[in-house]
Amino acid sequence: MGQSSDRALIERLRSRDAAAFDEIYARFNTRLFTFLIRLSRDRDRAQDLLEETWLRLVSHVDRLRDDTTLGPWLFTVARNLYLSECRARVLDQSDDELVSHAADGPSPYTQAAANESHHRLETALASLPLIYREVLLLVGVEGMSITQAAAVCDVSNDALRQRLSRGRAMLAERMNSTTLPHLQHREVIP
């Protein structure tokens, strides 16, 4: 779907056409939820952030510019909501609570991964710093262009390319590492 279809959907949404919202929801809901799970590594948090993302679309539809592309706009909102929530949590929690929360164990998404290589990829991806993880998810998983992903992350195209390159290198290094937590105590059969 192109920008012209986005414009038509936005116009329909502005005129309170419920079917337009349903189309946008069907097109992006699963992708946004997956993105938020992979960012937050917490299904409940991701669900809350997803609901807030959809509320923002409905409440801000009259303020959208005519040239708005829905995908990057929605992912920007979701990312910003996640970052705001992280900042609020840091202010609300003590250092001990943050450490214990980080050590709670693998996410439900990681536990559900049946395929070993998929599991290794998810574990390595989750271990990356947020600035690299989000870029890999936006470009590699969501298929956004450099320009779109740079707009979502609020950085220049060059900065995004640099993050993408570093993120890919870090991911490859971690995929090749034998120190991934779920592999440490596994018996190796020749």
mmCIF file of C-alpha atoms in Angstrom:
data_model
loop_
_atom_site.group_PDB
_atom_site.id
_atom_site.type_symbol
_atom_site.label_atom_id
_atom_site.label_comp_id
_atom_site.label_asym_id
_atom_site.label_seq_id
_atom_site.Cartn_x
_atom_site.Cartn_y
_atom_site.Cartn_z
ATOM 1 C CA MET A 1 0.000 0.000 0.000
ATOM 2 C CA GLY A 2 1.288 3.395 -0.930
ATOM 3 C CA GLN A 3 1.041 6.900 0.332
ATOM 4 C CA SER A 4 -2.084 7.589 -1.753
ATOM 5 C CA SER A 5 -3.915 4.725 -0.032
ATOM 6 C CA ASP A 6 -2.691 6.077 3.319
ATOM 7 C CA ARG A 7 -4.121 9.476 2.426
ATOM 8 C CA ALA A 8 -7.460 7.919 1.537
ATOM 9 C CA LEU A 9 -7.525 5.930 4.791
ATOM 10 C CA ILE A 10 -6.641 9.011 6.825
ATOM 11 C CA GLU A 11 -9.420 11.006 5.143
ATOM 12 C CA ARG A 12 -11.904 8.208 5.797
ATOM 13 C CA LEU A 13 -10.751 8.004 9.405
ATOM 14 C CA ARG A 14 -11.158 11.768 9.778
ATOM 15 C CA SER A 15 -14.757 11.401 8.600
ATOM 16 C CA ARG A 16 -15.206 8.784 11.365
ATOM 17 C CA ASP A 17 -15.437 5.813 8.976
ATOM 18 C CA ALA A 18 -15.014 2.805 11.291
ATOM 19 C CA ALA A 19 -14.091 0.556 8.368
ATOM 20 C CA ALA A 20 -11.013 2.733 7.720
ATOM 21 C CA PHE A 21 -9.816 2.133 11.278
ATOM 22 C CA ASP A 22 -10.468 -1.590 10.840
ATOM 23 C CA GLU A 23 -8.314 -1.629 7.683
ATOM 24 C CA ILE A 24 -5.452 0.186 9.394
ATOM 25 C CA TYR A 25 -5.769 -2.045 12.443
ATOM 26 C CA ALA A 26 -5.708 -5.221 10.334
ATOM 27 C CA ARG A 27 -2.671 -3.985 8.428
ATOM 28 C CA PHE A 28 -0.537 -2.932 11.410
ATOM 29 C CA ASN A 29 -1.754 -4.469 14.673
ATOM 30 C CA THR A 30 0.268 -7.696 14.567
ATOM 31 C CA ARG A 31 3.379 -5.929 13.314
ATOM 32 C CA LEU A 32 3.175 -3.260 16.014
ATOM 33 C CA PHE A 33 2.547 -5.847 18.726
ATOM 34 C CA THR A 34 5.537 -7.926 17.609
ATOM 35 C CA PHE A 35 7.713 -4.804 17.519
ATOM 36 C CA LEU A 36 6.632 -3.801 21.031
ATOM 37 C CA ILE A 37 7.135 -7.306 22.435
ATOM 38 C CA ARG A 38 10.629 -7.386 21.016
ATOM 39 C CA LEU A 39 11.415 -3.934 22.405
ATOM 40 C CA SER A 40 9.929 -4.454 25.848
ATOM 41 C CA ARG A 41 10.397 -8.229 26.177
ATOM 42 C CA ASP A 42 7.125 -8.230 28.126
ATOM 43 C CA ARG A 43 3.804 -9.260 26.596
ATOM 44 C CA ASP A 44 1.630 -7.302 29.051
ATOM 45 C CA ARG A 45 3.633 -4.102 28.613
ATOM 46 C CA ALA A 46 3.532 -4.551 24.853
ATOM 47 C CA GLN A 47 -0.261 -4.975 24.944
ATOM 48 C CA ASP A 48 -0.702 -1.810 27.016
ATOM 49 C CA LEU A 49 1.574 0.174 24.709
ATOM 50 C CA LEU A 50 -0.234 -1.184 21.653
ATOM 51 C CA GLU A 51 -3.606 -0.064 23.000
ATOM 52 C CA GLU A 52 -2.200 3.384 23.723
ATOM 53 C CA THR A 53 -0.769 3.554 20.183
ATOM 54 C CA TRP A 54 -4.226 2.924 18.708
ATOM 55 C CA LEU A 55 -5.766 5.497 21.040
ATOM 56 C CA ARG A 56 -3.211 8.040 19.849
ATOM 57 C CA LEU A 57 -4.139 7.390 16.219
ATOM 58 C CA VAL A 58 -7.819 7.979 16.888
ATOM 59 C CA SER A 59 -7.243 11.035 19.066
ATOM 60 C CA HIS A 60 -4.674 12.623 16.723
ATOM 61 C CA VAL A 61 -6.163 11.792 13.329
ATOM 62 C CA ASP A 62 -7.315 15.378 12.774
ATOM 63 C CA ARG A 63 -3.747 16.598 13.329
ATOM 64 C CA LEU A 64 -2.079 14.226 10.840
ATOM 65 C CA ARG A 65 -0.510 15.907 7.842
ATOM 66 C CA ASP A 66 -1.802 14.977 4.405
ATOM 67 C CA ASP A 67 1.536 13.393 3.475
ATOM 68 C CA THR A 68 1.641 11.157 6.581
ATOM 69 C CA THR A 69 2.661 7.568 5.915
ATOM 70 C CA LEU A 70 0.797 5.418 8.422
ATOM 71 C CA GLY A 71 3.435 2.740 9.049
ATOM 72 C CA PRO A 72 6.271 5.028 10.114
ATOM 73 C CA TRP A 73 3.840 7.244 12.053
ATOM 74 C CA LEU A 74 2.427 4.315 14.043
ATOM 75 C CA PHE A 75 5.864 2.823 14.741
ATOM 76 C CA THR A 76 7.120 6.246 15.870
ATOM 77 C CA VAL A 77 4.210 6.565 18.298
ATOM 78 C CA ALA A 78 4.756 3.018 19.608
ATOM 79 C CA ARG A 79 8.492 3.602 20.054
ATOM 80 C CA ASN A 80 7.989 6.944 21.781
ATOM 81 C CA LEU A 81 5.396 5.461 24.134
ATOM 82 C CA TYR A 82 7.831 2.670 25.019
ATOM 83 C CA LEU A 83 10.676 5.132 25.661
ATOM 84 C CA SER A 84 8.422 7.364 27.776
ATOM 85 C CA GLU A 85 7.295 4.378 29.800
ATOM 86 C CA CYS A 86 10.929 3.332 30.327
ATOM 87 C CA ARG A 87 11.834 6.792 31.575
ATOM 88 C CA ALA A 88 8.864 6.790 33.947
ATOM 89 C CA ARG A 89 9.761 3.341 35.272
ATOM 90 C CA VAL A 90 13.342 4.398 35.947
ATOM 91 C CA LEU A 91 12.090 7.324 37.978
ATOM 92 C CA ASP A 92 9.642 5.117 39.899
ATOM 93 C CA GLN A 93 11.925 2.193 40.687
ATOM 94 C CA SER A 94 15.001 1.829 42.811
ATOM 95 C CA ASP A 95 18.187 0.354 41.361
ATOM 96 C CA ASP A 96 17.515 -2.961 43.132
ATOM 97 C CA GLU A 97 14.101 -3.271 41.527
ATOM 98 C CA LEU A 98 15.574 -2.607 38.095
ATOM 99 C CA VAL A 99 18.203 -5.307 38.540
ATOM 100 C CA SER A 100 15.681 -7.877 39.786
ATOM 101 C CA HIS A 101 13.282 -7.062 36.943
ATOM 102 C CA ALA A 102 16.031 -7.530 34.372
ATOM 103 C CA ALA A 103 16.856 -10.933 35.863
ATOM 104 C CA ASP A 104 13.272 -12.244 35.732
ATOM 105 C CA GLY A 105 14.220 -14.608 32.922
ATOM 106 C CA PRO A 106 13.376 -15.054 29.293
ATOM 107 C CA SER A 107 10.283 -13.422 27.841
ATOM 108 C CA PRO A 108 7.206 -15.415 26.860
ATOM 109 C CA TYR A 109 8.039 -14.710 23.248
ATOM 110 C CA THR A 110 11.497 -16.260 23.634
ATOM 111 C CA GLN A 111 10.100 -19.270 25.502
ATOM 112 C CA ALA A 112 7.586 -19.887 22.732
ATOM 113 C CA ALA A 113 10.272 -20.054 20.053
ATOM 114 C CA ALA A 114 10.398 -23.693 18.964
ATOM 115 C CA ASN A 115 13.136 -23.386 16.403
ATOM 116 C CA GLU A 116 16.682 -23.355 17.828
ATOM 117 C CA SER A 117 18.088 -20.877 15.322
ATOM 118 C CA HIS A 118 15.078 -18.627 15.813
ATOM 119 C CA HIS A 119 15.542 -18.874 19.551
ATOM 120 C CA ARG A 120 19.246 -18.003 19.256
ATOM 121 C CA LEU A 121 18.394 -15.043 17.038
ATOM 122 C CA GLU A 122 15.751 -13.747 19.451
ATOM 123 C CA THR A 123 18.112 -14.163 22.409
ATOM 124 C CA ALA A 124 20.925 -12.362 20.625
ATOM 125 C CA LEU A 125 18.557 -9.611 19.435
ATOM 126 C CA ALA A 126 17.135 -9.119 22.934
ATOM 127 C CA SER A 127 20.630 -8.734 24.349
ATOM 128 C CA LEU A 128 21.445 -5.781 22.086
ATOM 129 C CA PRO A 129 21.190 -2.224 23.380
ATOM 130 C CA LEU A 130 17.863 -0.616 22.458
ATOM 131 C CA ILE A 131 19.300 1.773 19.843
ATOM 132 C CA TYR A 132 20.584 -1.181 17.798
ATOM 133 C CA ARG A 133 17.667 -3.524 18.483
ATOM 134 C CA GLU A 134 15.038 -1.030 17.341
ATOM 135 C CA VAL A 135 16.908 -0.241 14.110
ATOM 136 C CA LEU A 136 17.288 -3.933 13.257
ATOM 137 C CA LEU A 137 13.589 -4.479 13.934
ATOM 138 C CA LEU A 138 12.448 -1.502 11.873
ATOM 139 C CA VAL A 139 14.693 -2.136 8.856
ATOM 140 C CA GLY A 140 15.226 -5.873 8.996
ATOM 141 C CA VAL A 141 11.862 -7.100 10.241
ATOM 142 C CA GLU A 142 9.440 -4.340 9.272
ATOM 143 C CA GLY A 143 11.181 -3.614 5.986
ATOM 144 C CA MET A 144 11.211 0.150 6.459
ATOM 145 C CA SER A 145 13.526 2.211 4.312
ATOM 146 C CA ILE A 146 16.510 3.954 5.870
ATOM 147 C CA THR A 147 14.651 7.263 5.600
ATOM 148 C CA GLN A 148 11.495 5.919 7.261
ATOM 149 C CA ALA A 149 13.399 4.193 10.075
ATOM 150 C CA ALA A 150 15.528 7.317 10.619
ATOM 151 C CA ALA A 151 12.339 9.354 10.995
ATOM 152 C CA VAL A 152 10.944 6.852 13.518
ATOM 153 C CA CYS A 153 14.172 6.966 15.557
ATOM 154 C CA ASP A 154 14.534 10.733 15.116
ATOM 155 C CA VAL A 155 18.082 10.508 13.749
ATOM 156 C CA SER A 156 19.745 11.344 10.447
ATOM 157 C CA ASN A 157 19.967 8.749 7.665
ATOM 158 C CA ASP A 158 23.724 8.511 8.224
ATOM 159 C CA ALA A 159 23.286 7.932 11.965
ATOM 160 C CA LEU A 160 20.721 5.239 11.243
ATOM 161 C CA ARG A 161 23.022 3.532 8.744
ATOM 162 C CA GLN A 162 25.779 3.561 11.354
ATOM 163 C CA ARG A 163 23.482 2.080 13.995
ATOM 164 C CA LEU A 164 22.295 -0.533 11.512
ATOM 165 C CA SER A 165 25.855 -1.517 10.640
ATOM 166 C CA ARG A 166 26.906 -1.706 14.293
ATOM 167 C CA GLY A 167 23.730 -3.536 15.234
ATOM 168 C CA ARG A 168 24.248 -6.141 12.519
ATOM 169 C CA ALA A 169 27.861 -6.642 13.598
ATOM 170 C CA MET A 170 26.868 -6.992 17.256
ATOM 171 C CA LEU A 171 24.077 -9.391 16.348
ATOM 172 C CA ALA A 172 26.408 -11.547 14.257
ATOM 173 C CA GLU A 173 28.949 -11.587 17.074
ATOM 174 C CA ARG A 174 26.331 -12.630 19.605
ATOM 175 C CA MET A 175 24.866 -15.248 17.274
ATOM 176 C CA ASN A 176 28.324 -16.815 16.947
ATOM 177 C CA SER A 177 29.020 -16.602 20.680
ATOM 178 C CA THR A 178 28.721 -19.759 22.710
ATOM 179 C CA THR A 179 27.923 -17.817 25.859
ATOM 180 C CA LEU A 180 24.239 -17.275 25.156
ATOM 181 C CA PRO A 181 22.419 -17.989 28.438
ATOM 182 C CA HIS A 182 20.269 -20.828 27.138
ATOM 183 C CA LEU A 183 23.319 -22.634 25.728
ATOM 184 C CA GLN A 184 25.533 -22.555 28.812
ATOM 185 C CA HIS A 185 24.140 -25.665 30.472
ATOM 186 C CA ARG A 186 23.182 -27.657 27.409
ATOM 187 C CA GLU A 187 24.739 -31.018 26.758
ATOM 188 C CA VAL A 188 26.390 -31.117 23.343
ATOM 189 C CA ILE A 189 25.954 -34.336 21.375
ATOM 190 C CA PRO A 190 28.595 -34.922 18.658
#
